[in-house]
Amino acid sequence: MSDEEHHFDSVADAGASKTYPQQVGTIRKNGYIVIKGRPCKVVEVSTSKTGKHGHAKCHFVAIDIFNGKKLEDIVPSSHNCDVPHVNRTDYQLIDISEDGFVSLLTDNGSTKDDLKLPTDDSLLTQIKDGFAEGKDLVVSIMSAMGEEQICAPKDIGPKN
């Protein structure tokens, strides 16, 4: 055996995949799919009949869960496609900084300070107005494929 000490660089990623494969024919409306490398929520699925070359095709119309853009894709229904792991977590809003970042309280009591305010105007005003009025706000964070974004505020009552 060698007397050398092995050194491993610590990597924050545990090696978990950002997506998982799923057969195209099993993906339904309101499910998730990766189109052009973006995580999307399916809003419409139509399946065409098997043609001369034998594959039924699924036509997906989906909306990017982070920027709201509409994307479309046509895939043979017997093939596999990538489905993103989408997580939704609730955090309590502590503070909003001048540069547009929010300070959130996690379940274990630490703070999360790496998220920007959403770009959606109605969501932005809801959060800013609620915070300015002194309400206790809980925000839902949607995360998929290494991206995170605030997707909904909830009012849990006035601050004590």
mmCIF file of C-alpha atoms in Angstrom:
data_model
loop_
_atom_site.group_PDB
_atom_site.id
_atom_site.type_symbol
_atom_site.label_atom_id
_atom_site.label_comp_id
_atom_site.label_asym_id
_atom_site.label_seq_id
_atom_site.Cartn_x
_atom_site.Cartn_y
_atom_site.Cartn_z
ATOM 1 C CA MET A 1 0.000 0.000 0.000
ATOM 2 C CA SER A 2 1.029 3.545 -0.621
ATOM 3 C CA ASP A 3 1.901 5.875 2.237
ATOM 4 C CA GLU A 4 0.699 8.886 0.244
ATOM 5 C CA GLU A 5 -2.259 10.770 1.586
ATOM 6 C CA HIS A 6 -5.099 11.034 -0.888
ATOM 7 C CA HIS A 7 -6.578 14.485 -1.327
ATOM 8 C CA PHE A 8 -10.101 14.934 -2.687
ATOM 9 C CA ASP A 9 -11.412 18.317 -3.718
ATOM 10 C CA SER A 10 -14.684 18.923 -1.953
ATOM 11 C CA VAL A 11 -17.456 19.610 -4.413
ATOM 12 C CA ALA A 12 -20.800 21.055 -3.304
ATOM 13 C CA ASP A 13 -22.744 18.905 -5.779
ATOM 14 C CA ALA A 14 -23.602 15.469 -4.397
ATOM 15 C CA GLY A 15 -23.754 14.096 -7.926
ATOM 16 C CA ALA A 16 -27.553 13.991 -8.039
ATOM 17 C CA SER A 17 -28.890 14.424 -11.531
ATOM 18 C CA LYS A 18 -30.816 17.583 -12.361
ATOM 19 C CA THR A 19 -33.172 15.562 -14.596
ATOM 20 C CA TYR A 20 -34.492 12.028 -14.930
ATOM 21 C CA PRO A 21 -35.609 10.139 -18.049
ATOM 22 C CA GLN A 22 -39.299 9.426 -18.650
ATOM 23 C CA GLN A 23 -41.093 7.904 -21.613
ATOM 24 C CA VAL A 24 -42.580 10.701 -23.727
ATOM 25 C CA GLY A 25 -46.008 9.027 -24.025
ATOM 26 C CA THR A 26 -46.490 9.136 -20.228
ATOM 27 C CA ILE A 27 -45.990 12.902 -19.835
ATOM 28 C CA ARG A 28 -49.306 14.705 -19.347
ATOM 29 C CA LYS A 29 -50.628 18.261 -19.100
ATOM 30 C CA ASN A 30 -49.340 20.074 -15.960
ATOM 31 C CA GLY A 31 -46.309 17.765 -15.857
ATOM 32 C CA TYR A 32 -42.739 18.968 -16.366
ATOM 33 C CA ILE A 33 -40.378 18.474 -19.320
ATOM 34 C CA VAL A 34 -37.015 19.829 -20.485
ATOM 35 C CA ILE A 35 -37.263 21.633 -23.844
ATOM 36 C CA LYS A 36 -34.142 23.209 -25.366
ATOM 37 C CA GLY A 37 -32.315 22.786 -22.047
ATOM 38 C CA ARG A 38 -34.964 24.709 -20.034
ATOM 39 C CA PRO A 39 -37.300 23.287 -17.344
ATOM 40 C CA CYS A 40 -40.897 23.757 -18.501
ATOM 41 C CA LYS A 41 -44.449 23.064 -17.337
ATOM 42 C CA VAL A 42 -46.561 21.332 -19.986
ATOM 43 C CA VAL A 43 -49.717 23.271 -20.912
ATOM 44 C CA GLU A 44 -50.826 21.201 -23.915
ATOM 45 C CA VAL A 45 -50.066 17.716 -25.269
ATOM 46 C CA SER A 46 -51.356 16.311 -28.541
ATOM 47 C CA THR A 47 -50.478 12.888 -29.926
ATOM 48 C CA SER A 48 -50.444 12.124 -33.641
ATOM 49 C CA LYS A 49 -51.222 8.695 -35.086
ATOM 50 C CA THR A 50 -48.454 6.324 -36.128
ATOM 51 C CA GLY A 51 -47.328 7.264 -39.610
ATOM 52 C CA LYS A 52 -45.633 5.509 -42.494
ATOM 53 C CA HIS A 53 -42.457 5.023 -40.446
ATOM 54 C CA GLY A 54 -44.207 3.685 -37.369
ATOM 55 C CA HIS A 55 -43.796 6.257 -34.570
ATOM 56 C CA ALA A 56 -46.637 8.124 -32.900
ATOM 57 C CA LYS A 57 -45.451 11.620 -32.078
ATOM 58 C CA CYS A 58 -46.265 13.837 -29.106
ATOM 59 C CA HIS A 59 -46.458 17.592 -29.640
ATOM 60 C CA PHE A 60 -45.724 19.507 -26.428
ATOM 61 C CA VAL A 61 -46.553 23.148 -25.761
ATOM 62 C CA ALA A 62 -44.887 24.183 -22.509
ATOM 63 C CA ILE A 63 -44.004 27.317 -20.550
ATOM 64 C CA ASP A 64 -40.557 27.871 -19.036
ATOM 65 C CA ILE A 65 -41.059 27.829 -15.251
ATOM 66 C CA PHE A 66 -38.531 30.625 -14.678
ATOM 67 C CA ASN A 67 -38.966 33.141 -17.504
ATOM 68 C CA GLY A 68 -42.504 32.334 -18.746
ATOM 69 C CA LYS A 69 -41.481 31.826 -22.391
ATOM 70 C CA LYS A 70 -43.592 29.463 -24.490
ATOM 71 C CA LEU A 71 -41.629 26.540 -25.987
ATOM 72 C CA GLU A 72 -42.735 23.719 -28.281
ATOM 73 C CA ASP A 73 -41.286 20.304 -29.078
ATOM 74 C CA ILE A 74 -42.310 17.239 -31.094
ATOM 75 C CA VAL A 75 -40.915 13.893 -29.886
ATOM 76 C CA PRO A 76 -41.707 10.259 -30.827
ATOM 77 C CA SER A 77 -43.915 8.899 -28.019
ATOM 78 C CA SER A 78 -41.840 5.733 -27.566
ATOM 79 C CA HIS A 79 -38.627 7.681 -26.886
ATOM 80 C CA ASN A 80 -37.427 8.992 -23.524
ATOM 81 C CA CYS A 81 -37.022 12.652 -22.701
ATOM 82 C CA ASP A 82 -35.614 14.538 -19.719
ATOM 83 C CA VAL A 83 -37.903 15.608 -16.890
ATOM 84 C CA PRO A 84 -36.506 18.135 -14.391
ATOM 85 C CA HIS A 85 -36.530 17.554 -10.628
ATOM 86 C CA VAL A 86 -38.684 20.502 -9.518
ATOM 87 C CA ASN A 87 -38.772 21.424 -5.833
ATOM 88 C CA ARG A 88 -40.870 24.026 -4.081
ATOM 89 C CA THR A 89 -39.769 25.254 -0.653
ATOM 90 C CA ASP A 90 -41.248 27.893 1.636
ATOM 91 C CA TYR A 91 -39.036 30.405 3.460
ATOM 92 C CA GLN A 92 -39.922 33.328 5.719
ATOM 93 C CA LEU A 93 -38.944 36.742 4.335
ATOM 94 C CA ILE A 94 -36.699 38.674 6.743
ATOM 95 C CA ASP A 95 -35.418 41.590 4.700
ATOM 96 C CA ILE A 96 -35.197 43.123 1.217
ATOM 97 C CA SER A 97 -31.891 44.849 0.423
ATOM 98 C CA GLU A 98 -31.519 47.923 -1.813
ATOM 99 C CA ASP A 99 -29.739 45.918 -4.529
ATOM 100 C CA GLY A 100 -32.779 43.648 -5.014
ATOM 101 C CA PHE A 101 -31.680 40.627 -2.991
ATOM 102 C CA VAL A 102 -33.918 39.054 -0.343
ATOM 103 C CA SER A 103 -32.904 37.642 3.011
ATOM 104 C CA LEU A 104 -34.843 34.485 3.876
ATOM 105 C CA LEU A 105 -35.090 32.383 7.040
ATOM 106 C CA THR A 106 -34.650 28.636 6.442
ATOM 107 C CA ASP A 107 -36.223 25.848 8.509
ATOM 108 C CA ASN A 108 -33.000 25.211 10.438
ATOM 109 C CA GLY A 109 -32.719 28.871 11.515
ATOM 110 C CA SER A 110 -29.967 29.993 9.124
ATOM 111 C CA THR A 111 -30.430 32.697 6.504
ATOM 112 C CA LYS A 112 -30.417 32.406 2.725
ATOM 113 C CA ASP A 113 -29.226 35.602 1.034
ATOM 114 C CA ASP A 114 -28.472 34.553 -2.572
ATOM 115 C CA LEU A 115 -31.877 35.103 -4.206
ATOM 116 C CA LYS A 116 -32.942 38.182 -6.152
ATOM 117 C CA LEU A 117 -36.466 39.599 -6.154
ATOM 118 C CA PRO A 118 -38.606 38.225 -9.010
ATOM 119 C CA THR A 119 -38.749 40.161 -12.291
ATOM 120 C CA ASP A 120 -42.526 39.674 -12.631
ATOM 121 C CA ASP A 121 -44.094 43.071 -11.798
ATOM 122 C CA SER A 122 -47.241 41.870 -9.995
ATOM 123 C CA LEU A 123 -45.231 39.443 -7.844
ATOM 124 C CA LEU A 124 -42.637 42.125 -7.118
ATOM 125 C CA THR A 125 -45.239 44.675 -5.949
ATOM 126 C CA GLN A 126 -47.054 42.044 -3.842
ATOM 127 C CA ILE A 127 -43.829 41.195 -2.003
ATOM 128 C CA LYS A 128 -42.575 44.791 -1.634
ATOM 129 C CA ASP A 129 -45.975 46.165 -0.536
ATOM 130 C CA GLY A 130 -46.564 43.336 1.928
ATOM 131 C CA PHE A 131 -43.091 43.803 3.403
ATOM 132 C CA ALA A 132 -43.515 47.600 3.602
ATOM 133 C CA GLU A 133 -46.834 47.142 5.450
ATOM 134 C CA GLY A 134 -45.012 45.069 8.075
ATOM 135 C CA LYS A 135 -46.707 41.769 7.223
ATOM 136 C CA ASP A 136 -45.002 38.445 7.951
ATOM 137 C CA LEU A 137 -44.490 37.009 4.473
ATOM 138 C CA VAL A 138 -43.582 33.470 3.490
ATOM 139 C CA VAL A 139 -42.288 33.100 -0.077
ATOM 140 C CA SER A 140 -42.323 29.915 -2.141
ATOM 141 C CA ILE A 141 -39.077 29.200 -3.965
ATOM 142 C CA MET A 142 -39.194 27.026 -7.064
ATOM 143 C CA SER A 143 -35.913 25.289 -7.898
ATOM 144 C CA ALA A 144 -35.010 23.137 -10.898
ATOM 145 C CA MET A 145 -31.821 22.362 -12.825
ATOM 146 C CA GLY A 146 -29.613 24.562 -10.639
ATOM 147 C CA GLU A 147 -31.860 27.644 -10.847
ATOM 148 C CA GLU A 148 -33.995 29.124 -8.086
ATOM 149 C CA GLN A 149 -36.674 31.799 -8.187
ATOM 150 C CA ILE A 150 -39.380 33.224 -5.955
ATOM 151 C CA CYS A 151 -42.735 32.119 -7.378
ATOM 152 C CA ALA A 152 -45.379 33.112 -4.790
ATOM 153 C CA PRO A 153 -45.750 35.145 -1.586
ATOM 154 C CA LYS A 154 -48.064 34.118 1.274
ATOM 155 C CA ASP A 155 -49.215 36.399 4.062
ATOM 156 C CA ILE A 156 -49.084 34.725 7.498
ATOM 157 C CA GLY A 157 -50.292 37.741 9.451
ATOM 158 C CA PRO A 158 -48.865 40.983 10.882
ATOM 159 C CA LYS A 159 -45.481 41.090 12.586
ATOM 160 C CA ASN A 160 -45.706 41.008 16.389
#
